[in-house]
Short mmCIF file of C-alpha atoms and ligand atoms in Angstrom, two decimals:
data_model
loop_
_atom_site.label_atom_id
_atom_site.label_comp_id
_atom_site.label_asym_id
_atom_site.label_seq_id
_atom_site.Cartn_x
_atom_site.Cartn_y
_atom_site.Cartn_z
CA UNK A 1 -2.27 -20.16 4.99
CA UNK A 2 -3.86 -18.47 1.98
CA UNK A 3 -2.30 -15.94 -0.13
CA UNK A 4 -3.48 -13.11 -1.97
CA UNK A 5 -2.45 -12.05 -5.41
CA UNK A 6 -2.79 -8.90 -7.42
CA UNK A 7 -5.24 -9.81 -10.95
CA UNK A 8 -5.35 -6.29 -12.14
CA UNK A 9 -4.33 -2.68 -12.39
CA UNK A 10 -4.73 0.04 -13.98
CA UNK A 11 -4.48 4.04 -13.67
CA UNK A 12 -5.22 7.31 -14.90
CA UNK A 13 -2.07 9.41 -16.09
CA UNK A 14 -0.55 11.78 -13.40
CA UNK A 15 -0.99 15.64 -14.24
CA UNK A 16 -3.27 18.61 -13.73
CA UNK A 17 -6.66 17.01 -14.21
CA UNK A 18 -8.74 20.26 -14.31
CA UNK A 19 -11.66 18.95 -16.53
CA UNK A 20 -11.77 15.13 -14.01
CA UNK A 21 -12.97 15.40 -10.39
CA UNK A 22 -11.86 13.33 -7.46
CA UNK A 23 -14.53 10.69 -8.41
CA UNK A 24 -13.42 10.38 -11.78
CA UNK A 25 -10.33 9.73 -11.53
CA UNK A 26 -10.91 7.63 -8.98
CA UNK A 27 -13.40 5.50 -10.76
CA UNK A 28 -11.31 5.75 -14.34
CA UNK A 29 -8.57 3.88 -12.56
CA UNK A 30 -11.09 1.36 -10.69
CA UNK A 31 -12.34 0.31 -13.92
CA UNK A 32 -9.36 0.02 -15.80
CA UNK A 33 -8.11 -2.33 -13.12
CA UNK A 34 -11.43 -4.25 -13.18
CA UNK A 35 -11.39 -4.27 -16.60
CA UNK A 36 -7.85 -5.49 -16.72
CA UNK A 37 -8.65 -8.54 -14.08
CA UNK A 38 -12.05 -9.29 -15.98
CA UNK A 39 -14.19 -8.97 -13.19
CA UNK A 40 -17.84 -6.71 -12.83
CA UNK A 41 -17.78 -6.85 -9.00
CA UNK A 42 -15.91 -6.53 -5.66
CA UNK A 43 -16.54 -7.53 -2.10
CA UNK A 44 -15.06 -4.52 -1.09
CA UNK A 45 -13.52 -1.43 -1.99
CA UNK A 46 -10.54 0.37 0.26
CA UNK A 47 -9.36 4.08 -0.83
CA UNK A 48 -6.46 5.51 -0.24
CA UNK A 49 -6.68 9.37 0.42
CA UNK A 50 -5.16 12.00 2.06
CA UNK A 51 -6.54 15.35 1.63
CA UNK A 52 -9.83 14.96 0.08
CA UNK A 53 -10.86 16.91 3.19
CA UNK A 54 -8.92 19.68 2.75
CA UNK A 55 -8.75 20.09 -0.85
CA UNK A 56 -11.94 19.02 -2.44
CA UNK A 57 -13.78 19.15 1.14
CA UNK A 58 -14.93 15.93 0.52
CA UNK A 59 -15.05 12.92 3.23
CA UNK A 60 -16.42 10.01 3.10
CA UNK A 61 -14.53 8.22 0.11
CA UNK A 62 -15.35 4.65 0.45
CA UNK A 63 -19.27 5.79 -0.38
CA UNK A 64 -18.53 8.50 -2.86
CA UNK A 65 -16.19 6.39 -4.61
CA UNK A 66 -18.12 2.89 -4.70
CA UNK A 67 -21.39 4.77 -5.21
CA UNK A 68 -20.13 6.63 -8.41
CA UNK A 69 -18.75 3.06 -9.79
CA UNK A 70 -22.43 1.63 -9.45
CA UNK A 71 -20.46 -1.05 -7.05
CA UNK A 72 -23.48 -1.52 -5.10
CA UNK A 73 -23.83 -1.71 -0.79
CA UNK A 74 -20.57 -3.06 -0.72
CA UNK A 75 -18.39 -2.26 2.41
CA UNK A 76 -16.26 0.74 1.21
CA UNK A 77 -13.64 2.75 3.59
CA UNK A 78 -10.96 5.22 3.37
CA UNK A 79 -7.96 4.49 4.45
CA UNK A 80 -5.42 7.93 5.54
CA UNK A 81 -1.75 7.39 6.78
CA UNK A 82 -0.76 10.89 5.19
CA UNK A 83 1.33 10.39 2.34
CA UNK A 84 1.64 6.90 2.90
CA UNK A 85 -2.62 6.33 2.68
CA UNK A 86 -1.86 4.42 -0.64
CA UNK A 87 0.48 1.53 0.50
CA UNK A 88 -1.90 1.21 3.83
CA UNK A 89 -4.83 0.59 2.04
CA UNK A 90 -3.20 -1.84 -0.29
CA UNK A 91 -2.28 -3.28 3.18
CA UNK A 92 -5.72 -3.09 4.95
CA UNK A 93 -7.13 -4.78 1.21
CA UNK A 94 -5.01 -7.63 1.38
CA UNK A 95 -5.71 -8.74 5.08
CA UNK A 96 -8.86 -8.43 4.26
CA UNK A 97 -8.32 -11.12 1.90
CA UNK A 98 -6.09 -13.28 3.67
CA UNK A 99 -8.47 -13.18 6.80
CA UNK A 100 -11.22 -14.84 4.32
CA UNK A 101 -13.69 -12.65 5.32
CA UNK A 102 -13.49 -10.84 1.51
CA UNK A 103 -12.52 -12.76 -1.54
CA UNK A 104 -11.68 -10.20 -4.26
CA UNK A 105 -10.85 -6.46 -3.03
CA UNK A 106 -11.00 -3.68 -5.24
CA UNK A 107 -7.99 -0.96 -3.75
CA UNK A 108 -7.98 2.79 -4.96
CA UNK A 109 -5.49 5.90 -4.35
CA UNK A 110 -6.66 9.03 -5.49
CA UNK A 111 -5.23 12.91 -4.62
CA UNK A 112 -6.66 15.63 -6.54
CA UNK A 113 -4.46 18.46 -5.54
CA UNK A 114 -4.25 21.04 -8.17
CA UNK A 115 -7.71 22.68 -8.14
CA UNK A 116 -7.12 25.44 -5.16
CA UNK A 117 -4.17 27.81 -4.61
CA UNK A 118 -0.44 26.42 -4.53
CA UNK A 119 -0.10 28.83 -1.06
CA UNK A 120 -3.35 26.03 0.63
CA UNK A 121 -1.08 22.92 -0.87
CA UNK A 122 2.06 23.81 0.90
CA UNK A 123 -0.65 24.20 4.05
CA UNK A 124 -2.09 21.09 3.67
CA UNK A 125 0.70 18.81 2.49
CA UNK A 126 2.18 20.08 6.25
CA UNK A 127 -0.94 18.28 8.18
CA UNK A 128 1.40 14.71 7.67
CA UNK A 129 3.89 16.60 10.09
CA UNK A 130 2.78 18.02 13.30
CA UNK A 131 0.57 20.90 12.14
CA UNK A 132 0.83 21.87 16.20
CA UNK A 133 4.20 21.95 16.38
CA UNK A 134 5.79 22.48 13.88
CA UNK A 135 3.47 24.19 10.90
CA UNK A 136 2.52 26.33 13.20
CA UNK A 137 6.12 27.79 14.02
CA UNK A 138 6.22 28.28 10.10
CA UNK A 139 7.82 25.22 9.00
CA UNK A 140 6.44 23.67 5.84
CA UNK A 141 6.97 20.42 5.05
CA UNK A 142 9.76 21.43 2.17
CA UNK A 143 11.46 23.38 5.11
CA UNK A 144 11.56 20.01 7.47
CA UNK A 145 12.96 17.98 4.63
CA UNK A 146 15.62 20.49 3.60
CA UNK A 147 16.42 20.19 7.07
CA UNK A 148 17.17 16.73 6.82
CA UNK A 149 18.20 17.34 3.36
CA UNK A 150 21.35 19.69 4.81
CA UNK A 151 22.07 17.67 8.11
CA UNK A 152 22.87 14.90 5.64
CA UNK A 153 25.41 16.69 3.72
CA UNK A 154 27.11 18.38 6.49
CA UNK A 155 27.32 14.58 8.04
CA UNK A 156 28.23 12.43 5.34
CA UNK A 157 30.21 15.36 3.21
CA UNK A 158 27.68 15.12 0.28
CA UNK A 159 26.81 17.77 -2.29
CA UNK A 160 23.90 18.85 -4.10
CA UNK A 161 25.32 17.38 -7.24
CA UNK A 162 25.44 14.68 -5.60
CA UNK A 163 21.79 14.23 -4.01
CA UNK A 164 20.21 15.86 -7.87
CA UNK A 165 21.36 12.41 -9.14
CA UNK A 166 18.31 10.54 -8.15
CA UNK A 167 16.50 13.12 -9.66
CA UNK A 168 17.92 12.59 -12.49
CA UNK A 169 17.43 8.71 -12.81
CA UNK A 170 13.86 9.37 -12.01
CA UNK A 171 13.33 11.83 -14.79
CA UNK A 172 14.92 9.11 -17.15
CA UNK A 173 12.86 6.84 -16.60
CA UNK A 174 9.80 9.00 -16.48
CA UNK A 175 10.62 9.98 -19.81
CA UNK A 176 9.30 6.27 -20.75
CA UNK A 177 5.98 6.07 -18.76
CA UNK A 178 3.02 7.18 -20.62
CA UNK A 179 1.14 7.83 -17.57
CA UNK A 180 4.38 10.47 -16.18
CA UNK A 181 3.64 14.00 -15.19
CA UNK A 182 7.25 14.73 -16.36
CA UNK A 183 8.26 13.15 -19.45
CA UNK A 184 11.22 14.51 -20.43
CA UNK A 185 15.10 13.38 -19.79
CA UNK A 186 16.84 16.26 -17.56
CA UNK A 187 20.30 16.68 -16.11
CA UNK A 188 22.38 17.49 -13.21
CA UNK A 189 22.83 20.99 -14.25
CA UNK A 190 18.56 21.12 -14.60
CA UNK A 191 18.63 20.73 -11.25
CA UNK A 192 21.12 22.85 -9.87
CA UNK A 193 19.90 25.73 -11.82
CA UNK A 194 16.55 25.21 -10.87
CA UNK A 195 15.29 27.91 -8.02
CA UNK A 196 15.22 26.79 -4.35
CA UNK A 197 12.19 25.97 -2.57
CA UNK A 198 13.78 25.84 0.42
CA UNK A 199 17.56 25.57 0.65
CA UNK A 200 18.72 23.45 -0.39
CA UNK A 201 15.78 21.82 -1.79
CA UNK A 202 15.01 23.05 -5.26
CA UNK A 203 12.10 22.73 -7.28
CA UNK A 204 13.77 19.76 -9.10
CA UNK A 205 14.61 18.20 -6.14
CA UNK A 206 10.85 17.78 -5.07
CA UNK A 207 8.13 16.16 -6.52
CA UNK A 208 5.34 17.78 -7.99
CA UNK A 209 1.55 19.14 -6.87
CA UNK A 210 -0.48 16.56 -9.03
CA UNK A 211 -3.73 15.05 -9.78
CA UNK A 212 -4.13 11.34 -10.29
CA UNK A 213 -5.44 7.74 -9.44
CA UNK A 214 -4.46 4.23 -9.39
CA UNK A 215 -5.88 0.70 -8.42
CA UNK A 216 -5.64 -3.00 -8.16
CA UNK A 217 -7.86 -5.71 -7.37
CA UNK A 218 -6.60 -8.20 -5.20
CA UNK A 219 -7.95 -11.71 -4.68
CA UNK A 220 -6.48 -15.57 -3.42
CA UNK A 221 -5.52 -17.55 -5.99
CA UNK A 222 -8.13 -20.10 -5.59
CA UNK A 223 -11.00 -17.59 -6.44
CA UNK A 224 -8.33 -16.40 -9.34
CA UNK A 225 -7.91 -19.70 -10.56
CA UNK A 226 -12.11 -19.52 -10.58
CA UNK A 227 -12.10 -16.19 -12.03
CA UNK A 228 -10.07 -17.61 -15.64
CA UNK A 229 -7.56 -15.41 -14.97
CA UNK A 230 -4.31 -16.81 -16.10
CA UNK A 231 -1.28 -17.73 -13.99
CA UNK A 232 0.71 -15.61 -15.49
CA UNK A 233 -0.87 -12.47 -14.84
CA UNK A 234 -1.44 -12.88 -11.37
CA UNK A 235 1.51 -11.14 -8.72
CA UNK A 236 1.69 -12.08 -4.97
CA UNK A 237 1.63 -9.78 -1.79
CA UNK A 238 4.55 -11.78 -0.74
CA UNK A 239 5.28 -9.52 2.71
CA UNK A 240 4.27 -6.47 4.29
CA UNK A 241 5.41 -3.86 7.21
CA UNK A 242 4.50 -0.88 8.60
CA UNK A 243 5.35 0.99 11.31
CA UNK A 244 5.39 4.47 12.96
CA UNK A 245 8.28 7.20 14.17
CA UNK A 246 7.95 10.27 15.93
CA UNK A 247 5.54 12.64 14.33
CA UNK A 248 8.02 15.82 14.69
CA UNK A 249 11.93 16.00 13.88
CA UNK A 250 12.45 17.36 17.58
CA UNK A 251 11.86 14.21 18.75
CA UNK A 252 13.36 12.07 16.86
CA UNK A 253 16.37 9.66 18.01
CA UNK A 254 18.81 10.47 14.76
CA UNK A 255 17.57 12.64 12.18
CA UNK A 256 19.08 10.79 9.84
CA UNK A 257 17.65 7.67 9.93
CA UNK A 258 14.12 6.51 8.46
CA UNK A 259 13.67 4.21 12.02
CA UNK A 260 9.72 3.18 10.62
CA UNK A 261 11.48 2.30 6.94
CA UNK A 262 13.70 0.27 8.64
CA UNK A 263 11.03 -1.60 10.98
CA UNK A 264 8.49 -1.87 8.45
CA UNK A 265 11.32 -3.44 5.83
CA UNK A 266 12.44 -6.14 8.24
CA UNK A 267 8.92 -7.24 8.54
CA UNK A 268 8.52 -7.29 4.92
CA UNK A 269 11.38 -8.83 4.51
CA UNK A 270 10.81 -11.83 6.93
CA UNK A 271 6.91 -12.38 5.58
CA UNK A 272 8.29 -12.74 2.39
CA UNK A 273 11.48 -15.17 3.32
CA UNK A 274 13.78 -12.78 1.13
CA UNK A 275 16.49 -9.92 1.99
CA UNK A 276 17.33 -6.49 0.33
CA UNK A 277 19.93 -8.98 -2.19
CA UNK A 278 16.41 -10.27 -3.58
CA UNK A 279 15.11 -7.62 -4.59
CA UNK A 280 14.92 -6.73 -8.47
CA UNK A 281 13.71 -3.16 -8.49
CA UNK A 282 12.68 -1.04 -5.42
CA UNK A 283 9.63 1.84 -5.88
CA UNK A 284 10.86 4.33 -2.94
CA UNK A 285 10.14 6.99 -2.06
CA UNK A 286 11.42 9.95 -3.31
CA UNK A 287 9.10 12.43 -2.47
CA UNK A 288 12.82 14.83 -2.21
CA UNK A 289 16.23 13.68 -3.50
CA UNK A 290 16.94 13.20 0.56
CA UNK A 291 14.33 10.87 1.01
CA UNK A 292 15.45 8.61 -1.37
CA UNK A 293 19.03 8.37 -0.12
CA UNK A 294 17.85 7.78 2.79
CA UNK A 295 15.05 5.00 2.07
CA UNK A 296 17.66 3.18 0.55
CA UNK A 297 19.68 3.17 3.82
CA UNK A 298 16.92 2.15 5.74
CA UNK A 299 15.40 -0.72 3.64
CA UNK A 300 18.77 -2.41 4.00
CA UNK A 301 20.19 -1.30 -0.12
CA UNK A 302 22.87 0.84 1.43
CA UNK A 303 24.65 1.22 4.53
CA UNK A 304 24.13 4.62 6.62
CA UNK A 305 25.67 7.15 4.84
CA UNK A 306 26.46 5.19 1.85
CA UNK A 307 22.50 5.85 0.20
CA UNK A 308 23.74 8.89 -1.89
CA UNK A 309 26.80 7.01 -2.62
CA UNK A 310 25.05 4.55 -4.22
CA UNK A 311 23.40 6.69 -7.20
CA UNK A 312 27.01 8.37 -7.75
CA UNK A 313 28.43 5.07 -8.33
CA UNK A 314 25.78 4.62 -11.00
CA UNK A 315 23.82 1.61 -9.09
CA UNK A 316 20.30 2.75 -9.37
CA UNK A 317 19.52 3.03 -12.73
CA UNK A 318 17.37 0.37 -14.80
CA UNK A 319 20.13 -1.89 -15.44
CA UNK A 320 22.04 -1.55 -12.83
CA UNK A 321 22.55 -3.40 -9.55
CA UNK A 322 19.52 -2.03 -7.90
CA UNK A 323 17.13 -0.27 -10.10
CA UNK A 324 14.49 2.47 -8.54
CA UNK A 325 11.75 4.62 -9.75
CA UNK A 326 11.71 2.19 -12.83
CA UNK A 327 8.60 4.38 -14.06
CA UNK A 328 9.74 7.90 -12.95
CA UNK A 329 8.96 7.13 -9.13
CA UNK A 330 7.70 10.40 -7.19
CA UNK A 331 9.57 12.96 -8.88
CA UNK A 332 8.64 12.41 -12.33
CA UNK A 333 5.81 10.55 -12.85
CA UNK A 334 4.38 12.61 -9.78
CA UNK A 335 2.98 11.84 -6.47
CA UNK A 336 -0.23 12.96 -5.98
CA UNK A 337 -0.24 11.92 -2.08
CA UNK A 338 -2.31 9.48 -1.26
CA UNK A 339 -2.89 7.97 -4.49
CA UNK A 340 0.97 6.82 -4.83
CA UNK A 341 1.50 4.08 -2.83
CA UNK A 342 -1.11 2.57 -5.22
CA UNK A 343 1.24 3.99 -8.43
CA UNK A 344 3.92 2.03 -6.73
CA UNK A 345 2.07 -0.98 -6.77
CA UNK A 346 0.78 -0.74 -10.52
CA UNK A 347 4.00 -0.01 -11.45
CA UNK A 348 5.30 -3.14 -9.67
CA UNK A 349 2.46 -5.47 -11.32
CA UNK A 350 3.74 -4.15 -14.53
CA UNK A 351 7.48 -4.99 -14.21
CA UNK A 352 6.65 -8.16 -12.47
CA UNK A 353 4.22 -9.01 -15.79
CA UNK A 354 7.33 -7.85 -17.96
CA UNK A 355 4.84 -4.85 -19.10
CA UNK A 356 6.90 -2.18 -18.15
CA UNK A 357 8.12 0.55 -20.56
CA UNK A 358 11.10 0.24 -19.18
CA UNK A 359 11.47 -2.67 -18.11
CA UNK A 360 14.10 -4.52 -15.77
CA UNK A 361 15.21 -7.68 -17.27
CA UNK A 362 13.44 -10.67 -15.59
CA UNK A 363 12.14 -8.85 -12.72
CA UNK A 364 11.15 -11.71 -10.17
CA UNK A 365 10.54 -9.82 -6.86
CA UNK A 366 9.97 -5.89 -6.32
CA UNK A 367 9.70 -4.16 -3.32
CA UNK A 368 7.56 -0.47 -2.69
CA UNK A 369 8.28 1.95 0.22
CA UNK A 370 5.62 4.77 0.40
CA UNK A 371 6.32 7.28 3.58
CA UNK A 372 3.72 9.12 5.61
CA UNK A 373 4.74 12.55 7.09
CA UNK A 374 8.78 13.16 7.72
CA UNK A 375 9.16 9.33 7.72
CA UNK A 376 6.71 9.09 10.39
CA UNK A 377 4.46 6.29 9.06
CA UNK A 378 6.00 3.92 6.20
CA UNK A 379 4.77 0.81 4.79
CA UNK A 380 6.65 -1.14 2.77
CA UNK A 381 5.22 -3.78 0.38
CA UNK A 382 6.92 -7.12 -1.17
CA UNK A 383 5.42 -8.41 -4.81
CA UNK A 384 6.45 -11.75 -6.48
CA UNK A 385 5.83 -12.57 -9.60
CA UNK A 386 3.76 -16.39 -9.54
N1 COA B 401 9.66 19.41 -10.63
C1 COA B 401 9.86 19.94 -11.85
N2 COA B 401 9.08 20.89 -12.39
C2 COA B 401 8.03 21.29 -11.64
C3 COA B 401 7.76 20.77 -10.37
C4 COA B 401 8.63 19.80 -9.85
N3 COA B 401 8.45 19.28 -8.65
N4 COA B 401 6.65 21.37 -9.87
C5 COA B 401 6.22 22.24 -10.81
N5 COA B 401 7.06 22.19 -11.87
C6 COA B 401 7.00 23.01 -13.08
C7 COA B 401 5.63 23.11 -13.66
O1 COA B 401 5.42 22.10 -14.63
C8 COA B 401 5.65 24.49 -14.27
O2 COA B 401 6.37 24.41 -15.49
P1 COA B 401 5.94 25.30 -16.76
O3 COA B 401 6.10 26.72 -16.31
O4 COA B 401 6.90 24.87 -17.83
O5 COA B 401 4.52 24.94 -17.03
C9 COA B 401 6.50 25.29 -13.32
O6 COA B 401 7.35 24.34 -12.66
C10 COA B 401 5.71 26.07 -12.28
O7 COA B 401 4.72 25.18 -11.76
P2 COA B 401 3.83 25.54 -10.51
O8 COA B 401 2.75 24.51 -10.42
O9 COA B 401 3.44 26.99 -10.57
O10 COA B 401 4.85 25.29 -9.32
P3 COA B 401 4.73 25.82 -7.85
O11 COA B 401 5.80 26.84 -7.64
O12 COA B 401 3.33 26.17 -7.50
O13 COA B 401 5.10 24.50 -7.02
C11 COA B 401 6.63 23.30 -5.68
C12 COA B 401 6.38 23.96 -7.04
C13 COA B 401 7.97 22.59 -5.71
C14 COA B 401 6.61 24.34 -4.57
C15 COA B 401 5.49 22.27 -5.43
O14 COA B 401 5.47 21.35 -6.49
C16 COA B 401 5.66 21.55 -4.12
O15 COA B 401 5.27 22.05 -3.08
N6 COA B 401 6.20 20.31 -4.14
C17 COA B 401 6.34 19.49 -2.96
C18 COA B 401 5.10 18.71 -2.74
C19 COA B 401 5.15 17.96 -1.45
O16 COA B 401 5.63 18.41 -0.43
N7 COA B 401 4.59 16.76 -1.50
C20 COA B 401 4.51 15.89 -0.34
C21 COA B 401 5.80 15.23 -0.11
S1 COA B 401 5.67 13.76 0.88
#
């Protein structure tokens, strides 16, 4: 069967871009990640995008995008699974690959977010729930998640203390990244005295309205091997999943479980032949404190319940027993939407090439989890190092 392996990455720093467009950004990161596998030309290109639409009312990525990069008539689509969009198209670039109809795929995610009014984000950002049902009753999509956010404390007996801990070993560890939005350590008390956004989330529980863009270029290792790119530099797609939930909380089974995570992990998990004890680092996603306790649940780290526990026993940070957000994850280095299932994946690259700034010690195998909507469309990605 063939394989396909990442041969480079690279990716514009997360912030508020106000002098780079969509297409810049986009393009700054394609080329770095070109640059970085030493190649001049893709097959194809897949983007990653939510809300181009809606914030720069601008469609059609896959021609904008390759056409600004000079990449020629290449094939060149968008790929939109709300704020999952980046981990999909990863997904859609390497079966293109392993289906041998495309031998080296160029993958971008790019959100530019911060040019309009913070009042049209918060409207926007709600489309990954359902706008029918739910935005349109007045929730937001920080309202649904605080929701969540407060069922799982009442349930489990958990505190806000408790949940601002992930926030805190993502700030940490943002601190290191160059490319952060947030670069600076915080604690508990940062977050607890930050205001609410909606109770009990508070504005250091979420992650932030940002601008950036990320790629990698994906290829088999025969045509790698053809390329002169050395072994060492090359990281496998060892196993992917995705999978769907209900689109609105009303309808969902147990409120407190990320059902998709789960579905789309145990597919991962299988295609790669490895289990959650594997795993070296995990890049989840912590768009809010309470979706990272609960991604860990899911993707088989902690049992249900015990995801919280595990960052008040100290088990998540770099040199721990399982690391996350080695690079700041969503709430520090920043998740602008669709672009960060590709930030995952860079990230992963990098601590899989030991190029991390902070890097976990002999990182064989890494694992991303990028959700779409209120957990309603999650992929979750497997990387090995070759
Ligand atoms: N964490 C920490 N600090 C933040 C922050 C965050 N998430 N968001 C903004 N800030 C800081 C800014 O840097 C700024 O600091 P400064 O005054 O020192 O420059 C200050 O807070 C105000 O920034 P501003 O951009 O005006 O914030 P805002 O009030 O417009 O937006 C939120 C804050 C939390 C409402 C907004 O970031 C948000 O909606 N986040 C959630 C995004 C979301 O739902 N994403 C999809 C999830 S899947």
């Amino acid at each position: 069967m063939r394989k396909a392996v990442i041969i480079g990455a690279g990716m514009t720093p997360v912030g508020e871009h106000w002098k780079l467009g969509l297409r810049d950004l986009a393009v700054e990161a394609l080329f770095n990640a070109m640059e970085d596998a030493g190649v001049d030309k893709v097959d194809s290109l897949y983007v990653g995008n939510m809300l181009s639409g809606s914030f720069v009312e601008q469609e059609n990525l896959g021609a904008l995008i390759a056409d600004w990069a000079g990449l020629g008539n290449i094939p060149a689509v968008k790929v939109e699974a709300a704020c999952a969009s980046g981990g999909a198209a990863v997904q859609e670039g390497v079966k293109a690959v392993l289906s041998g109809l495309e031998d080296v795929v160029a993958v971008v995610g790019v959100e530019k977010m911060t040019d309009g009014w913070p009042s049209d984000a918060t409207r926007y950002l709600a489309y990954a729930a359902d706008a029918e049902w739910e935005l349109f009753h007045g929730a937001s999509f920080v309202a649904l998640n605080a929701l969540v956010m407060r069922y799982y404390m009442k349930t489990y007996g958990y505190t806000e203390e408790d949940l601002a801990l992930f926030s805190v070993n993502a700030h940490a560890n943002g601190a290191k990244n160059p490319y952060a939005m947030f670069k600076r350590p915080i604690k508990v008390d940062t977050v607890l005295n930050s205001p609410y956004v909606a109770d009990p989330i508070k504005l250091f529980d979420a992650s932030p309205v940002c601008d950036g863009a990320a790629s990698v270029i994906i290829t088999t290792p025969e045509k790698a091997r053809e390329l002169g790119v050395p072994k060492e530099r090359w990281v496998e797609i060892a196993g992917m999943g995705r999978a769907i939930d209900t689109i609105n909380l009303a309808n969902r089974e147990d409120l407190l479980t990320l059902r998709a995570a789960r579905i789309a992990a145990e597919k991962a998990y299988k295609m790669a032949g490895v289990g959650p004890e594997d795993i070296d680092f995990f890049e989840i996603h912590d768009a809010f404190t309470i979706m990272a306790a609960l991604s860990l649940e899911a993707i088989g780290v902690a049992k249900k319940g015990e995801g919280a526990k595990l960052a008040k026993e100290g088990q998540i940070a770099i040199d721990a027993g399982y690391p996350i957000q080695t690079m700041g994850g969503l709430k520090a280095r920043g998740h602008p939407v669709g672009a960060t299932g590709l930030y995952q994946t860079v990230e992963a690259v990098l601590q899989l090439r030991g190029e991390a700034p902070s890097q976990v010690p002999d990182a064989e195998v890494g694992l991303t989890q990028n959700i779409g909507g209120t957990g309603s469309n999650i992929t979750v990605n497997i990387f090995r190092r070759v």
